[in-house]
Amino acid sequence: MTRFRATLAALTLFGFGLRVAYALAADVPKGFGDDVWFHSVANGLVSGRGFSDPFNSVVHGMLVFGNAGPPSPTAFHPPLFPALLAIPSAVGLDTYTAHQIVGCALGAAAIPVMGLVGRRLAGDPAGLAAAAIGAVFVPIVARDSLLLSESLYGPLIALTLLCALRLRERSSTRRALELGAVIGLAALTRSEALLLVLLLTAPLAFTIERRTRLRALGLACLATLLVCLPWCVRNSLQFDLPTLITTGDGSVIAGSNMHSVYYGPSIGYWDFAGLYRALPGGQPDPNEAVQSDRWRREGSNYARDHASRLPLVAVARVARTWELFPFDPEERFSLANEQFKHIRKLEYPAQVELIAVWLLAVVGGVRLRRRGEPLWPFLVMVALVTVVSALGHGDPRYRHAADVSLVILAGVGLAGMKGRPWARLSRS
C-alpha cells in the first residue's frame, strides 16, 4: 500500500470516528423529522409494510395517526437511503443509534472519494488535503451524523465529480454509463440531483471529442433513466397518477409560499405547520400524489399572487442556505440547534471552517484555471444548490452538494500553498 492510500485510509477512519462522536453527543431523536422518517421507513420495509408512511395508516379511506392500520404508501422522500438502512435492520441493527452509525459510515465514504478527485486534479498533496478537510469539516460532519440522506448524497456527489472527470479525460461506453448510473443513484437519494443531467452531463458531452459526444450523452442519460425508472413506475402505479421520484415537492412549494415565510422573521424559510392549518379538517388526502398536486397548485398560486415579493424572498432563501441570513450568528446557531439538532458549541468553529473553505476554494479555483483543469463541474454544484434554494426554501442541508465540491477545491488551494507540511506523506 502506498503512503497516499494509507494516509487516505487513516483520514477516512478518523473522519468516521468524528462523525460517530458527533452522533452520540447530539440530542436526537425528537419529533417527526426526516431522520425519524428514514429510520422508521427502513424498519417498516423489514417488517413487511413496504415503502409506507411511518406516522400514519389508512382506515376507511382516511389517514389515521399511528401504524396499527393498513399501510399508507409513500414516496415523500426518495427511496435509496431508507432502503440501505433496511439492510442492517434486517440483521437486528434496527435502533435509531445503529442507523446513525450506518449513516456515519456512509458519510465517511465521501472522504476517500474527495481525496481521489483532488488527486486527479492536482496530485497527491491536493488529494490528501481535500480528504483531510472533508474529514473534519463540521457542516458536513453534522449532516452525516444526524441520520439524514445527505450522508449518502455526499459520496454520490463526490463520485459524480470523479466520473465526470474520468469521462472528460477519455470517452468510453463504460465511463458514460458510470456517470449516468451514479447521477441516477444520487437522484434516488435527493431528487434535485436529476438536474445534473441538464447541468453537468449535457455540457460535459461538448468537452469530449466530437465523434463520441452524442453517444456518450445518450448512454449517460440512458443509465440515469434505467436507474430511476423502476421507482417512478412504482410510484405512478401506486398513486394512479404520473409520479416521478418524490411526492414531497408539493409540500415544499406550498410550505415555502405562504404569508408566514414571505413576511416577518421567517422570510425565506418553510412553514411545515402552515401546510396542515390550511387543510380541510387538518387532514391531507391519503393519496400522496393527489395531495402533492393540491399543495403544488396552492403554492404556485400564492407565489403568482405575490410576485412582487418573490425576488426578495428568493434572495432570503439563498442567503439562508449559504448561512448568510439571519444576519445575527446567534440566531443562526439557535436555529441550527433547535430545528436541526446541531451541537450548538460546534456551530462557532463550523462558521470559521465554512469561511476558510470558501476562501481556500477560491484559491483552488484559480490554481485549477492556471493548470488548465476544469473548474466548471464544481461550480455546477454551487449553481444546483443556489437554484434549488431559490425555487424552494432556504436550508443549509440543501448546500451539501456544494460543500463537497468546495471542500475538494479547498484541498487543491491548500495543497498549492507554500510550505505545506504533508508533501512527504504523498510519496509512494
XYZ file of N, CA, C and O in Angstrom, residues 333-404:
288
model
N -27.247 30.073 14.945
C -26.815 28.951 15.776
C -27.990 28.356 16.538
O -28.097 27.127 16.686
N -28.875 29.220 17.025
C -30.054 28.731 17.747
C -30.955 27.910 16.831
O -31.470 26.859 17.227
N -31.137 28.382 15.596
C -31.955 27.640 14.635
C -31.337 26.284 14.324
O -32.030 25.261 14.283
N -30.018 26.259 14.139
C -29.331 25.001 13.841
C -29.475 24.015 14.993
O -29.630 22.805 14.784
N -29.434 24.528 16.206
C -29.538 23.666 17.380
C -30.973 23.200 17.623
O -31.222 22.003 17.864
N -31.921 24.109 17.533
C -33.300 23.788 17.880
C -34.018 23.018 16.770
O -34.769 22.078 17.048
N -33.790 23.413 15.523
C -34.504 22.787 14.409
C -33.770 21.575 13.843
O -34.390 20.583 13.472
N -32.432 21.659 13.783
C -31.670 20.611 13.099
C -30.833 19.763 14.046
O -30.110 18.873 13.612
N -30.919 20.054 15.365
C -30.242 19.265 16.399
C -28.719 19.293 16.285
O -28.044 18.359 16.693
N -28.174 20.374 15.705
C -26.725 20.524 15.690
C -26.232 20.808 17.104
O -26.959 21.370 17.935
N -24.985 20.420 17.376
C -24.375 20.732 18.672
C -23.994 22.204 18.664
O -23.124 22.630 17.894
N -24.642 22.982 19.533
C -24.505 24.431 19.451
C -23.059 24.893 19.603
O -22.605 25.791 18.893
N -22.301 24.303 20.534
C -20.936 24.748 20.771
C -20.043 24.555 19.552
O -19.019 25.234 19.419
N -20.419 23.622 18.674
C -19.614 23.384 17.476
C -20.032 24.257 16.297
O -19.383 24.216 15.246
N -21.098 25.038 16.472
C -21.509 25.932 15.401
C -20.516 27.078 15.217
O -20.369 27.605 14.112
N -19.825 27.464 16.274
C -18.825 28.536 16.156
C -17.645 28.097 15.298
O -17.320 28.763 14.303
N -16.969 26.971 15.620
C -15.893 26.519 14.720
C -16.409 26.156 13.334
O -15.665 26.271 12.349
N -17.669 25.731 13.242
C -18.229 25.404 11.926
C -18.251 26.636 11.035
O -17.946 26.558 9.829
N -18.607 27.795 11.602
C -18.622 29.029 10.823
C -17.224 29.433 10.382
O -17.012 29.884 9.253
N -16.254 29.258 11.272
C -14.863 29.568 10.919
C -14.401 28.656 9.787
O -13.775 29.102 8.812
N -14.700 27.364 9.918
C -14.326 26.420 8.868
C -15.006 26.767 7.542
O -14.391 26.665 6.473
N -16.268 27.159 7.619
C -17.017 27.479 6.413
C -16.357 28.616 5.641
O -16.145 28.529 4.425
N -16.002 29.678 6.355
C -15.360 30.824 5.708
C -13.991 30.430 5.162
O -13.615 30.807 4.042
N -13.237 29.641 5.938
C -11.908 29.206 5.486
C -12.012 28.366 4.217
O -11.210 28.524 3.285
N -12.995 27.469 4.167
C -13.172 26.627 2.983
C -13.541 27.479 1.777
O -13.048 27.256 0.659
N -14.421 28.472 1.974
C -14.764 29.353 0.860
C -13.532 30.057 0.302
O -13.330 30.105 -0.913
N -12.698 30.584 1.185
C -11.504 31.311 0.743
C -10.522 30.370 0.047
O -9.972 30.696 -1.016
N -10.296 29.202 0.644
C -9.379 28.246 0.035
C -9.926 27.717 -1.291
O -9.152 27.413 -2.212
N -11.245 27.603 -1.403
C -11.843 27.144 -2.653
C -11.590 28.142 -3.783
O -11.363 27.748 -4.931
N -11.623 29.427 -3.451
C -11.293 30.449 -4.458
C -9.847 30.270 -4.919
O -9.551 30.299 -6.122
N -8.942 30.067 -3.961
C -7.534 29.834 -4.302
C -7.411 28.573 -5.165
O -6.671 28.553 -6.166
N -8.138 27.523 -4.780
C -8.100 26.294 -5.551
C -8.642 26.469 -6.954
O -8.112 25.894 -7.917
N -9.702 27.252 -7.093
C -10.258 27.517 -8.421
C -9.266 28.232 -9.316
O -9.125 27.904 -10.502
N -8.570 29.222 -8.755
C -7.547 29.943 -9.526
C -6.431 28.990 -9.946
O -5.949 29.025 -11.089
N -6.047 28.110 -9.026
C -4.978 27.153 -9.338
C -5.399 26.194 -10.448
O -4.605 25.862 -11.337
N -6.644 25.735 -10.413
C -7.118 24.844 -11.468
C -7.103 25.540 -12.831
O -6.734 24.941 -13.847
N -7.520 26.796 -12.839
C -7.512 27.550 -14.094
C -6.102 27.642 -14.656
O -5.891 27.490 -15.860
N -5.138 27.896 -13.777
C -3.757 28.005 -14.235
C -3.217 26.677 -14.738
O -2.380 26.639 -15.642
N -3.700 25.581 -14.152
C -3.242 24.254 -14.564
C -3.994 23.742 -15.797
O -3.676 22.680 -16.327
N -5.015 24.460 -16.227
C -5.810 24.022 -17.362
C -6.793 22.919 -17.033
O -7.306 22.241 -17.928
N -7.068 22.745 -15.746
C -8.034 21.725 -15.310
C -9.444 22.334 -15.257
O -9.602 23.534 -15.069
N -10.475 21.500 -15.402
C -11.846 22.036 -15.436
C -12.324 22.505 -14.062
O -12.266 21.749 -13.093
N -12.792 23.718 -14.002
C -13.378 24.265 -12.780
C -14.898 24.180 -12.804
O -15.537 24.022 -11.760
N -15.476 24.245 -13.998
C -16.924 24.398 -14.106
C -17.739 23.252 -13.492
O -18.832 23.509 -12.959
N -17.278 21.969 -13.519
C -18.116 20.936 -12.878
C -18.342 21.195 -11.391
O -19.399 20.838 -10.847
N -17.376 21.819 -10.740
C -17.509 22.112 -9.310
C -18.450 23.303 -9.099
O -19.209 23.337 -8.132
N -18.417 24.235 -10.032
C -19.333 25.374 -9.952
C -20.765 24.946 -10.263
O -21.715 25.590 -9.808
N -20.919 23.861 -11.021
C -22.257 23.328 -11.294
C -22.956 22.966 -9.991
O -24.157 23.218 -9.822
N -22.208 22.385 -9.045
C -22.807 22.009 -7.764
C -23.250 23.244 -6.974
O -24.296 23.233 -6.320
N -22.459 24.299 -7.066
C -22.841 25.556 -6.421
C -24.110 26.112 -7.059
O -25.032 26.570 -6.371
N -24.163 26.055 -8.387
C -25.348 26.543 -9.095
C -26.574 25.700 -8.761
O -27.676 26.233 -8.560
N -26.399 24.378 -8.697
C -27.516 23.485 -8.363
C -28.118 23.853 -7.014
O -29.345 23.982 -6.874
N -27.261 24.015 -6.027
C -27.715 24.351 -4.676
C -28.434 25.694 -4.665
O -29.490 25.854 -4.039
N -27.882 26.661 -5.356
C -28.459 28.002 -5.363
C -29.818 28.022 -6.046
O -30.770 28.636 -5.550
N -29.932 27.333 -7.181
C -31.206 27.291 -7.910
C -32.275 26.577 -7.096
O -33.418 27.060 -6.992
N -31.931 25.439 -6.504
C -32.898 24.685 -5.705
C -33.373 25.518 -4.520
O -34.567 25.510 -4.178
N -32.467 26.235 -3.894
C -32.849 27.078 -2.756
C -33.761 28.213 -3.191
O -34.758 28.517 -2.531
N -33.436 28.867 -4.299
C -34.245 29.992 -4.777
C -35.663 29.544 -5.130
O -36.629 30.275 -4.902
N -35.787 28.335 -5.663
C -37.102 27.837 -6.057
C -37.851 27.186 -4.907
O -39.081 27.089 -4.949
N -37.129 26.714 -3.902
C -37.770 26.041 -2.770
C -37.742 26.900 -1.530
O -38.479 27.880 -1.426
N -36.870 26.538 -0.591
C -36.722 27.357 0.602
C -35.283 27.243 1.089
O -34.527 26.384 0.652
N -34.904 28.131 1.992
C -33.538 28.161 2.468
C -33.291 27.153 3.579
O -34.018 27.111 4.577
N -32.260 26.326 3.408
C -31.907 25.317 4.402
C -30.453 24.930 4.145
O -30.109 24.515 3.030
N -29.575 25.036 5.155
C -28.171 24.638 4.945
C -28.003 23.200 4.475
O -26.988 22.871 3.862
N -28.984 22.341 4.733
C -28.925 20.967 4.215
C -28.816 20.948 2.701
O -28.149 20.088 2.123
N -29.517 21.871 2.048
C -29.512 21.901 0.592
C -28.127 22.180 0.030
O -27.878 21.963 -1.156
N -27.225 22.665 0.879
C -25.899 23.079 0.426
C -24.922 21.906 0.317
O -23.763 22.099 -0.061
N -25.352 20.711 0.640
C -24.423 19.601 0.810
C -23.604 19.317 -0.453
O -22.396 19.104 -0.379
N -24.253 19.293 -1.602
C -23.521 19.025 -2.844
C -22.457 20.087 -3.082
O -21.332 19.774 -3.508
N -22.797 21.336 -2.819
C -21.817 22.415 -2.995
C -20.696 22.300 -1.982
O -19.530 22.569 -2.303
N -21.014 21.899 -0.747
C -19.974 21.752 0.275
C -18.950 20.699 -0.136
O -17.742 20.884 0.049
N -19.413 19.585 -0.681
C -18.486 18.547 -1.159
C -17.579 19.122 -2.244
O -16.355 18.923 -2.236
